[in-house]
PDB file of C-alpha atoms and ligand atoms in Angstrom:
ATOM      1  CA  UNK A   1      96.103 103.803 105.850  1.00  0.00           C
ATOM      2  CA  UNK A   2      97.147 105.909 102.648  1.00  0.00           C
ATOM      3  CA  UNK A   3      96.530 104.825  99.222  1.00  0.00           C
ATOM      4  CA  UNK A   4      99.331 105.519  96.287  1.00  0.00           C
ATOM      5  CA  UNK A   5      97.621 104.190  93.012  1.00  0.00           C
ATOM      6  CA  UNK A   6      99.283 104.370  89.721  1.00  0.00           C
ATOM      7  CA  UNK A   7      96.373 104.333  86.855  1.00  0.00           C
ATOM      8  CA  UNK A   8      98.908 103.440  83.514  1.00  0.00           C
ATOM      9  CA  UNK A   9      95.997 103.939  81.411  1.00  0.00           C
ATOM     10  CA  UNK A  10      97.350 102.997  77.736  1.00  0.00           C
ATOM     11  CA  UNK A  11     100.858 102.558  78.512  1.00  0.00           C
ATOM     12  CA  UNK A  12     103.317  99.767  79.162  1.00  0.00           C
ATOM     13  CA  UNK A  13     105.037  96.786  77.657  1.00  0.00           C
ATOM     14  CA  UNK A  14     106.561  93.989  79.313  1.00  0.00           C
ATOM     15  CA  UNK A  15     109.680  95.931  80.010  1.00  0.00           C
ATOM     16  CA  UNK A  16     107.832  98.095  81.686  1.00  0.00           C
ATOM     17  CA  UNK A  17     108.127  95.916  84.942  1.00  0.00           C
ATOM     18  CA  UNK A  18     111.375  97.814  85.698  1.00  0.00           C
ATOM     19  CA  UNK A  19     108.968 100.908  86.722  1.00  0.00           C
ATOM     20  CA  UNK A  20     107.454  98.238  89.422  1.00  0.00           C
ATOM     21  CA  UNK A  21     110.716  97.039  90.664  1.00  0.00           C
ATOM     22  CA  UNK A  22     112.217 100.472  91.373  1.00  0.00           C
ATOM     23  CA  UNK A  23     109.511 101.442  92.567  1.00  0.00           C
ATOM     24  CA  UNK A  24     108.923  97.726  95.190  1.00  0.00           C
ATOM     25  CA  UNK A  25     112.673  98.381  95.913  1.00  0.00           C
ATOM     26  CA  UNK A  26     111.951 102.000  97.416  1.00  0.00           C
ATOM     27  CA  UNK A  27     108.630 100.912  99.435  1.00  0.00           C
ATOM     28  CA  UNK A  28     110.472  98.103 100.860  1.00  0.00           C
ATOM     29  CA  UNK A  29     112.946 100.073 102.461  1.00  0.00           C
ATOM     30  CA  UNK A  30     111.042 103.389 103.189  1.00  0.00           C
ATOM     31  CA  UNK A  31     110.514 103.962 106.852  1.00  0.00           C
ATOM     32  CA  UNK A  32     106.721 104.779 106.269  1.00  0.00           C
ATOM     33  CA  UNK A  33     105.921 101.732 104.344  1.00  0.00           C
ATOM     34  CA  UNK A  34     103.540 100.896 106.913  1.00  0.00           C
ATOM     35  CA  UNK A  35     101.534 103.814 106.427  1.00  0.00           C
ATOM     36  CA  UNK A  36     100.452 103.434 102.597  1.00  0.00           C
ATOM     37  CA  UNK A  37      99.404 101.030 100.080  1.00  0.00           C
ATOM     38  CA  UNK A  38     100.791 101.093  96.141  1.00  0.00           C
ATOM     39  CA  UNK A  39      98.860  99.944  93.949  1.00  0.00           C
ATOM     40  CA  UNK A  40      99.436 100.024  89.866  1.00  0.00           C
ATOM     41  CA  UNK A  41      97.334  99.723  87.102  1.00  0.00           C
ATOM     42  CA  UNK A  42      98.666  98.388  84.173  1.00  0.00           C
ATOM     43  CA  UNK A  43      96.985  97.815  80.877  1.00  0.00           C
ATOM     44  CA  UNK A  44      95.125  94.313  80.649  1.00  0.00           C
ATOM     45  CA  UNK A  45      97.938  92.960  78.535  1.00  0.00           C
ATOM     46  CA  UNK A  46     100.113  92.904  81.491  1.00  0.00           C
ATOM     47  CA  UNK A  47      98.037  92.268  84.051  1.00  0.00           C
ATOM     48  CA  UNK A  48      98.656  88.458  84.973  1.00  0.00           C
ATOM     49  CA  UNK A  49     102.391  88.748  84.151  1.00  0.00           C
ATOM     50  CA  UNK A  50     102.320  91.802  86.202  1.00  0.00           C
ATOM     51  CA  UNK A  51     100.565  90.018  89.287  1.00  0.00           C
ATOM     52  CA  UNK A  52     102.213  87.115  89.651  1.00  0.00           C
ATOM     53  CA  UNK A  53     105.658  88.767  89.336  1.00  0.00           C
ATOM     54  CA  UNK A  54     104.259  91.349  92.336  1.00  0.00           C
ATOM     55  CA  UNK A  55     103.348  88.062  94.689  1.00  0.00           C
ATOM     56  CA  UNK A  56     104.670  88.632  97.681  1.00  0.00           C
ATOM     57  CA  UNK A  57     106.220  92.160  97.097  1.00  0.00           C
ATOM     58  CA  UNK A  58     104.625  95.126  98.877  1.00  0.00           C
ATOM     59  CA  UNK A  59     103.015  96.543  95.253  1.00  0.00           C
ATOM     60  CA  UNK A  60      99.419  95.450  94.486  1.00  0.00           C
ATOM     61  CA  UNK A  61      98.099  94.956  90.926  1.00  0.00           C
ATOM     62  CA  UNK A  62      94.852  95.981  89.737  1.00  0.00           C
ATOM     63  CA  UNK A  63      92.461  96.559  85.965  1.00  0.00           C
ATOM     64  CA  UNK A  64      91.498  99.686  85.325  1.00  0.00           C
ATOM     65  CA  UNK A  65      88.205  98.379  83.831  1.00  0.00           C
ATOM     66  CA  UNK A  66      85.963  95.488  83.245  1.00  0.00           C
ATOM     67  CA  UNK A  67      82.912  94.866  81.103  1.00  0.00           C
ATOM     68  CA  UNK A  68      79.194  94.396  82.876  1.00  0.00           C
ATOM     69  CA  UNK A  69      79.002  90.517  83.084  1.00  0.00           C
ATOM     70  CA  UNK A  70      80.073  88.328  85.551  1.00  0.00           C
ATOM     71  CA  UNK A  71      82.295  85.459  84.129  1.00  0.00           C
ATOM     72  CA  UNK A  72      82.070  84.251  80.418  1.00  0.00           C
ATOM     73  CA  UNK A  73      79.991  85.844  77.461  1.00  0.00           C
ATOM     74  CA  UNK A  74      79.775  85.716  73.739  1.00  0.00           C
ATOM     75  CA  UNK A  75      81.316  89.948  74.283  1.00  0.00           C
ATOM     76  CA  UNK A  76      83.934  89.680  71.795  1.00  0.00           C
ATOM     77  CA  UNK A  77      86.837  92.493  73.204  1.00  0.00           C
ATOM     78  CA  UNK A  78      85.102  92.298  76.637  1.00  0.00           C
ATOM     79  CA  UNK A  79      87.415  90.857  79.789  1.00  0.00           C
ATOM     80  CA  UNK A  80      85.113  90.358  82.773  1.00  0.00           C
ATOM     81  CA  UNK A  81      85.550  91.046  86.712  1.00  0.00           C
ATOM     82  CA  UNK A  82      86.046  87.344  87.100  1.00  0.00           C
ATOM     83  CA  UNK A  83      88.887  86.937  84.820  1.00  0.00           C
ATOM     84  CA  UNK A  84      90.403  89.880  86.044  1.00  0.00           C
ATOM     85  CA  UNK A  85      90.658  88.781  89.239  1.00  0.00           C
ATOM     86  CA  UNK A  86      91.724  85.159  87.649  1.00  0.00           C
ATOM     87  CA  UNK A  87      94.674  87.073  86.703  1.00  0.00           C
ATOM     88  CA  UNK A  88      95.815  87.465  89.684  1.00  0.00           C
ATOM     89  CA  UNK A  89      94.839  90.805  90.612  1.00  0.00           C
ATOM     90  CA  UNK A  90      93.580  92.397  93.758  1.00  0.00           C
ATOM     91  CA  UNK A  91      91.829  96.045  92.330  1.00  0.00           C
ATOM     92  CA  UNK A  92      90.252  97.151  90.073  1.00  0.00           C
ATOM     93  CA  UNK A  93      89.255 101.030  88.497  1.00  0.00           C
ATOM     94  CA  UNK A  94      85.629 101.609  87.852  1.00  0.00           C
ATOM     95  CA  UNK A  95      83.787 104.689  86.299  1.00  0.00           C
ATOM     96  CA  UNK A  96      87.262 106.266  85.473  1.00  0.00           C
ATOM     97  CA  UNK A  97      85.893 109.664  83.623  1.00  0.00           C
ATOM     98  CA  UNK A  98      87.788 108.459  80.286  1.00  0.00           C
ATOM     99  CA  UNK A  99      85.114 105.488  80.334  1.00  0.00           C
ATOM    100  CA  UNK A 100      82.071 107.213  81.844  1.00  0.00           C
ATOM    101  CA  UNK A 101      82.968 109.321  78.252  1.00  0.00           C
ATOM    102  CA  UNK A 102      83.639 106.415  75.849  1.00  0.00           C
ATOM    103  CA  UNK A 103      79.488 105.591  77.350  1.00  0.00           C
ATOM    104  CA  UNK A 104      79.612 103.884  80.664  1.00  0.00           C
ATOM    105  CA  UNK A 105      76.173 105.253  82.621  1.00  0.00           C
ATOM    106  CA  UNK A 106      75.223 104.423  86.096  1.00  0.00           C
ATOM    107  CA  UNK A 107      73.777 101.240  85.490  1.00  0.00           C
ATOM    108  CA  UNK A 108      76.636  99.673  83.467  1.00  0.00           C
ATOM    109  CA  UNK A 109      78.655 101.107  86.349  1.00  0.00           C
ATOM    110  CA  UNK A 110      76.078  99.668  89.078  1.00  0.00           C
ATOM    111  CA  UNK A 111      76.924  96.146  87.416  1.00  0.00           C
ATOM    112  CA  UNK A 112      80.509  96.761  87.060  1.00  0.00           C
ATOM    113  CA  UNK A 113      80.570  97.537  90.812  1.00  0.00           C
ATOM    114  CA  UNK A 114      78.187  94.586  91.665  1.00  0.00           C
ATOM    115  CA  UNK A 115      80.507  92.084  89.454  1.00  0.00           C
ATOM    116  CA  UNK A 116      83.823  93.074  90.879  1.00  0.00           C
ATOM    117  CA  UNK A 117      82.677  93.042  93.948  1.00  0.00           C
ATOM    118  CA  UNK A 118      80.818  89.732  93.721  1.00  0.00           C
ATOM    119  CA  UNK A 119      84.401  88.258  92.887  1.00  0.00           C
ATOM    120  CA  UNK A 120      86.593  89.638  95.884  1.00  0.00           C
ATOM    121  CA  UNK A 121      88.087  92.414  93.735  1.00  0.00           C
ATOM    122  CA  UNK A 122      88.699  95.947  95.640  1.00  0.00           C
ATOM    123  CA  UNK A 123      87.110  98.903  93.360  1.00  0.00           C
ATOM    124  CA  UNK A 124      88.390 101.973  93.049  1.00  0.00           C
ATOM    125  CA  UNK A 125      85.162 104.143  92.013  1.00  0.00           C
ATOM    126  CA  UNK A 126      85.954 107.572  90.515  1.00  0.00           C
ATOM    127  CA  UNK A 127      83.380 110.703  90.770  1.00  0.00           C
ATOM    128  CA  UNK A 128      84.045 114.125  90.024  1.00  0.00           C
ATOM    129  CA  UNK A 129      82.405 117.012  88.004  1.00  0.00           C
ATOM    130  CA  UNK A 130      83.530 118.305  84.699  1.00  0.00           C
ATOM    131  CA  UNK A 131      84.207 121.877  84.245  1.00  0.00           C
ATOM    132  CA  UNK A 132      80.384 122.958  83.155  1.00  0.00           C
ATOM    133  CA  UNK A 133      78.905 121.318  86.734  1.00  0.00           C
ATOM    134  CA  UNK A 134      81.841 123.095  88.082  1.00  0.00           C
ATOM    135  CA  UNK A 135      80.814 126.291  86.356  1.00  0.00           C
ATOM    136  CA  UNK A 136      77.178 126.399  87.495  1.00  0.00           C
ATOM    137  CA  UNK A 137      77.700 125.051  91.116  1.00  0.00           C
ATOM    138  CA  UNK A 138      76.766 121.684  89.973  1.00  0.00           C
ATOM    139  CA  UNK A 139      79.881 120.181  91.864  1.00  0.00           C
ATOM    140  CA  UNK A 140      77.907 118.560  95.005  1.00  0.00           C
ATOM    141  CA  UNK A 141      74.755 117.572  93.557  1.00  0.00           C
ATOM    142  CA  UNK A 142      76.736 115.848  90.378  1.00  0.00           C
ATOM    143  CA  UNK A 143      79.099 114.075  92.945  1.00  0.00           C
ATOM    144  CA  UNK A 144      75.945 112.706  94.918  1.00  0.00           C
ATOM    145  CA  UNK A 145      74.214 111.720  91.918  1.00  0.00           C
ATOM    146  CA  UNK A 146      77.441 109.808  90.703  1.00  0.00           C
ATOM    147  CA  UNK A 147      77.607 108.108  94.058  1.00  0.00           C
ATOM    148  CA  UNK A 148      73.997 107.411  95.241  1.00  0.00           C
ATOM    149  CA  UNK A 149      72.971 106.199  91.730  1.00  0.00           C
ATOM    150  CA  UNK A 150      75.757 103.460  91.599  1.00  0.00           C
ATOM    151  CA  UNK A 151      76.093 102.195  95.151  1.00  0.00           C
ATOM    152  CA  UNK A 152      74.111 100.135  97.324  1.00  0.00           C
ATOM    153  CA  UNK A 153      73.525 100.090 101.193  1.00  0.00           C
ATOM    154  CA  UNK A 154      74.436  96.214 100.689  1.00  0.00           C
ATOM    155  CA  UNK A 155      77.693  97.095  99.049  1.00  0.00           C
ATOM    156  CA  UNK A 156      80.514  95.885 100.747  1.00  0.00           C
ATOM    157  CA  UNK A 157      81.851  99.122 101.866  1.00  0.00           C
ATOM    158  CA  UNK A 158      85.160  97.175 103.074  1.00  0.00           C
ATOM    159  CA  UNK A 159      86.158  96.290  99.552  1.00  0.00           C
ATOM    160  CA  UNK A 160      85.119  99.978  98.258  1.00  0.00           C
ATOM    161  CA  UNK A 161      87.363 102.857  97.551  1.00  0.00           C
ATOM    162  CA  UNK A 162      86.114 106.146  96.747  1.00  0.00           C
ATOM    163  CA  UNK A 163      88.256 108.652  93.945  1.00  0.00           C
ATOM    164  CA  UNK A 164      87.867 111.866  93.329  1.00  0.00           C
ATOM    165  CA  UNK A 165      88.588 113.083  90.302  1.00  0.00           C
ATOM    166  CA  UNK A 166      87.590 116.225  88.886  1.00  0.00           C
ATOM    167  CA  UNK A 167      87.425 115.782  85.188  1.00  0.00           C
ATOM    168  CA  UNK A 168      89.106 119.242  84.311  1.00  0.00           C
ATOM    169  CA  UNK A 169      92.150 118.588  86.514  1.00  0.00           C
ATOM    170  CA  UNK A 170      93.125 115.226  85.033  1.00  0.00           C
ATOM    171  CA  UNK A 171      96.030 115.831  83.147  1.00  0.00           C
ATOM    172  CA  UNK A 172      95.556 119.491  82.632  1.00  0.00           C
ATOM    173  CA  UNK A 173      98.435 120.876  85.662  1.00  0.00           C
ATOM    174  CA  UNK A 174      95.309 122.519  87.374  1.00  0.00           C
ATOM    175  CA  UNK A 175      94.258 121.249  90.722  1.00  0.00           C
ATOM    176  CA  UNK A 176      91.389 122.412  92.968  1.00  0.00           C
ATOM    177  CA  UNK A 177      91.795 125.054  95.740  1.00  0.00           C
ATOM    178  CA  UNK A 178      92.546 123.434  98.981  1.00  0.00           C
ATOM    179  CA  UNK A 179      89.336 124.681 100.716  1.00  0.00           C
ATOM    180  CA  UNK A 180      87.274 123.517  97.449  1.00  0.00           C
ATOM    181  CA  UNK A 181      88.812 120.140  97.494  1.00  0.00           C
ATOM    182  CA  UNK A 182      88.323 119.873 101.704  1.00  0.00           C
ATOM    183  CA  UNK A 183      84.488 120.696 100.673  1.00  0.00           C
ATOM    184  CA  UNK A 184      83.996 118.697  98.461  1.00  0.00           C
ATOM    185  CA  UNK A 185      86.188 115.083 100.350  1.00  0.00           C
ATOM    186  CA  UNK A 186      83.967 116.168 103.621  1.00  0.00           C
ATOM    187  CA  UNK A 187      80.452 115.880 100.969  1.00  0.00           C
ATOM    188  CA  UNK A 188      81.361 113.107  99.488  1.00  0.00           C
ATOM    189  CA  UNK A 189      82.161 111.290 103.225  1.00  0.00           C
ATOM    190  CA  UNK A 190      78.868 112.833 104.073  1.00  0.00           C
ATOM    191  CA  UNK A 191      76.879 111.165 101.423  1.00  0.00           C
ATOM    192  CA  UNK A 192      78.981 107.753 102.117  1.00  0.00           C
ATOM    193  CA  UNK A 193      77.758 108.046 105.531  1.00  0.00           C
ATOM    194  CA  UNK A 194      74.237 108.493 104.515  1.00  0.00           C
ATOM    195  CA  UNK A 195      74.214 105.434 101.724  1.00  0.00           C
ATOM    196  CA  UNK A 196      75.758 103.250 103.787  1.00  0.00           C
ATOM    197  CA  UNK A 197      73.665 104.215 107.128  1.00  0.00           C
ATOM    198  CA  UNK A 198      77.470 104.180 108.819  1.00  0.00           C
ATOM    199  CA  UNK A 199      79.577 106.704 109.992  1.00  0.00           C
ATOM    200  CA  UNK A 200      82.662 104.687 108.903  1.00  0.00           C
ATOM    201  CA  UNK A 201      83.267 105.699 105.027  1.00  0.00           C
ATOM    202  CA  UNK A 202      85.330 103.682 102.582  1.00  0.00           C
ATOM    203  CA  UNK A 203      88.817 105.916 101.590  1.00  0.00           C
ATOM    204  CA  UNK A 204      87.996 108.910  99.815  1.00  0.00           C
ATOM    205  CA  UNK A 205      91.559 109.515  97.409  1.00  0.00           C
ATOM    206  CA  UNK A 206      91.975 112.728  95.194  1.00  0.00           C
ATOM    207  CA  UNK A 207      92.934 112.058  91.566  1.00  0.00           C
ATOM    208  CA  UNK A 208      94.107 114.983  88.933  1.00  0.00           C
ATOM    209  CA  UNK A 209      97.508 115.874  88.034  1.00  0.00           C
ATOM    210  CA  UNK A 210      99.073 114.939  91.095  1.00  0.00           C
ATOM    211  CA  UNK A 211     102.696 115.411  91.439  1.00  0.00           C
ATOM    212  CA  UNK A 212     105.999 115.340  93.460  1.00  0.00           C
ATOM    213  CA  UNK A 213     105.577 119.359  92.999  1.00  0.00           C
ATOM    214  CA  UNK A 214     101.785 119.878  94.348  1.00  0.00           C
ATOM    215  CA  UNK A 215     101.319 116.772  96.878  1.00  0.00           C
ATOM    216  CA  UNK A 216     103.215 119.089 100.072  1.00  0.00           C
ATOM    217  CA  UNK A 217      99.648 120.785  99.437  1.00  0.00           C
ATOM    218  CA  UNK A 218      97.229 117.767  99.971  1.00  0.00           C
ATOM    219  CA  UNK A 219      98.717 116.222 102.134  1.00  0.00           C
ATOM    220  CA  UNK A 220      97.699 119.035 104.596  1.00  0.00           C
ATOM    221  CA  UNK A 221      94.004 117.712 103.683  1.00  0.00           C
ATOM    222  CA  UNK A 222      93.981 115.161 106.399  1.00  0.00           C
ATOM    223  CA  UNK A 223      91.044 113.952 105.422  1.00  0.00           C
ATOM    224  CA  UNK A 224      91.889 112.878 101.664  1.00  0.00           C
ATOM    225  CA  UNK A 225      93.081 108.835 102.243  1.00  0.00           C
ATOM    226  CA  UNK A 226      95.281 108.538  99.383  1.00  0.00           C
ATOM    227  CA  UNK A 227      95.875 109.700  95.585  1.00  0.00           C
ATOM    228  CA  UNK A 228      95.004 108.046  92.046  1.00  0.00           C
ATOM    229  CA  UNK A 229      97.931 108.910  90.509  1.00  0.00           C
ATOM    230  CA  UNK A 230      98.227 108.965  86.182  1.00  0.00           C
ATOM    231  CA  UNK A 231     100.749 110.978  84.617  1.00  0.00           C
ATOM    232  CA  UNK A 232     103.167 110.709  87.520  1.00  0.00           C
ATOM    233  CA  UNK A 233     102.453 106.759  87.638  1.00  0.00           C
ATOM    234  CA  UNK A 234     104.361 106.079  84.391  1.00  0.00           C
ATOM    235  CA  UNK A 235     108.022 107.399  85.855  1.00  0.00           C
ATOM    236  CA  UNK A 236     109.177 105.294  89.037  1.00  0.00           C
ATOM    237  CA  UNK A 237     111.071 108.477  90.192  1.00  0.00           C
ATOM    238  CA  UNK A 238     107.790 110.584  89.879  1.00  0.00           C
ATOM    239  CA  UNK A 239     106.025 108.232  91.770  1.00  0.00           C
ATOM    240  CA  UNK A 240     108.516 107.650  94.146  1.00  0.00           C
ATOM    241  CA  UNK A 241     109.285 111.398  95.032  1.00  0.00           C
ATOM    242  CA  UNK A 242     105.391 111.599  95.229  1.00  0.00           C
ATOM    243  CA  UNK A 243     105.422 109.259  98.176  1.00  0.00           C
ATOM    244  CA  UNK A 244     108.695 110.702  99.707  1.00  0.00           C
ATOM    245  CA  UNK A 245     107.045 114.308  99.518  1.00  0.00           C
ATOM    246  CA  UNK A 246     103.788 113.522 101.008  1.00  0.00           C
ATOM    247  CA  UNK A 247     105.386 112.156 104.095  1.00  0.00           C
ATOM    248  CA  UNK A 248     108.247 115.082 104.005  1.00  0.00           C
TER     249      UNK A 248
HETATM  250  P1  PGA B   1      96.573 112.555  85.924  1.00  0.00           P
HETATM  251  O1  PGA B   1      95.433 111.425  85.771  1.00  0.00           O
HETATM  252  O2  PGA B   1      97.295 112.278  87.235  1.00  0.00           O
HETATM  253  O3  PGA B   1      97.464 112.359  84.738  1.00  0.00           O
HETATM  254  O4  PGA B   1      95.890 113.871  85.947  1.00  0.00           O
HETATM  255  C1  PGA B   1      94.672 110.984  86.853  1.00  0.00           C
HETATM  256  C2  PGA B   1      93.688 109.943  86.394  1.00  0.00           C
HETATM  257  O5  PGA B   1      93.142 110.059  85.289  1.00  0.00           O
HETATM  258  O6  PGA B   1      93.412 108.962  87.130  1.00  0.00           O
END
């Protein structure tokens, strides 16, 4: 199974449903939809409008972020893993680099994990190095500090997806070299294996300016389960010729 996520980040109105539609209205007819998942991330704004409007239809809404409590608190600004998922929605984006910048650390991540996963929600976890760790050869040790300090053996692996993002290829046009990024999905399945004592890892996706022009390239990376989309996410025919491409 592939994985097609669109992270919005700060965009979208209510209008912006028509995105969702054209792009429903292409999965539903595409003779590979039985090969992928789409998922989209809209801002919390839309999120229950968004997910009841997707029952049923072969799109999947998720958050792209949650604060570090469980159900109700006295947080004012804070929405929390339980009323996400109250919302209606199935996903959910955690450790995204923007908010591992704005001060999320791996234990306000560990308890973002622990609550979304405590109420049914599917994570998406995102990992990757910034250019520096890049720089010094810093890539694998960063990426298995990211991973081992936030997940647990007792994890449910089932409801985990891995994302790899490398922090100087989101939104910049640059993407890693096809034996770098191979490297680099095969370590990070490597230390899944090892945290989880299984050789069955959850997906591993690549996320960082992917686009209808560049996917032809990973999707020669068997290995890589899927793609966090951003950029691309916010134009139904971007995301559309994104899926058409990778199966081309
Ligand atoms: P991008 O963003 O596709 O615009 O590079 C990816 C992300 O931040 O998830």
């Amino acid at each position: 199974m592939r994985y097609f996520i669109g992270n919005w980040k700060m965009f979208g109105v209510p209008k912006s449903i028509k995105i969702i539609d054209k792009i429903n209205f292409f999965v539903r007819r595409d003779k590979n939809r039985n090969k992928y998942r789409v998922i989209i991330t809209p801002p919390l704004t839309l999120l229950g409008s968004f997910a009841k409007h997707c029952k049923g239809k072969a799109i999947n809404i998720g958050a792209q972020n949650c604060f570090d409590k469980d159900l109700f608190s006295s947080n004012t600004g804070a929405v929390s893993p339980y009323m996400i998922k109250k919302s209606g929605s199935k996903f959910i984006i955690i450790g995204h680099s923007d908010n591992r910048l704005e001060g999320d650390n791996n234990l306000i991540l560990k308890n973002k994990v622990k609550f979304a996963l405590k109420n049914n929600l599917k994570v998406i976890f995102c990992i990757g190095e910034n250019k520096k760790q890049k720089k010094n050869k810093k890539t694998f040790i960063t990426l298995k500090q990211q991973l081992s300090k936030v997940l647990e053996k007792k994890f449910n692996k089932q409801n985990l997806i891995i994302a790899y993002e490398p922090i100087w290829s989101i939104g910049t046009g640059t993407i890693p070299s096809g034996e770098d990024l191979l490297n680099n999905t095969v370590f990070i399945k490597n230390t899944l294996k090892k945290i989880f004592n299984s050789k069955k890892t959850p997906p591993v996706l690549y996320g960082g300016s992917v686009g209808s022009d560049n996917i032809g390239k990973f999707s020669k990376i068997k290995i890589i389960d899927g793609f966090l989309i951003g950029g691309a996410s916010k134009s139904s025919k971007k995301f559309i010729d994104i899926i058409k491409n990778y199966y081309r």
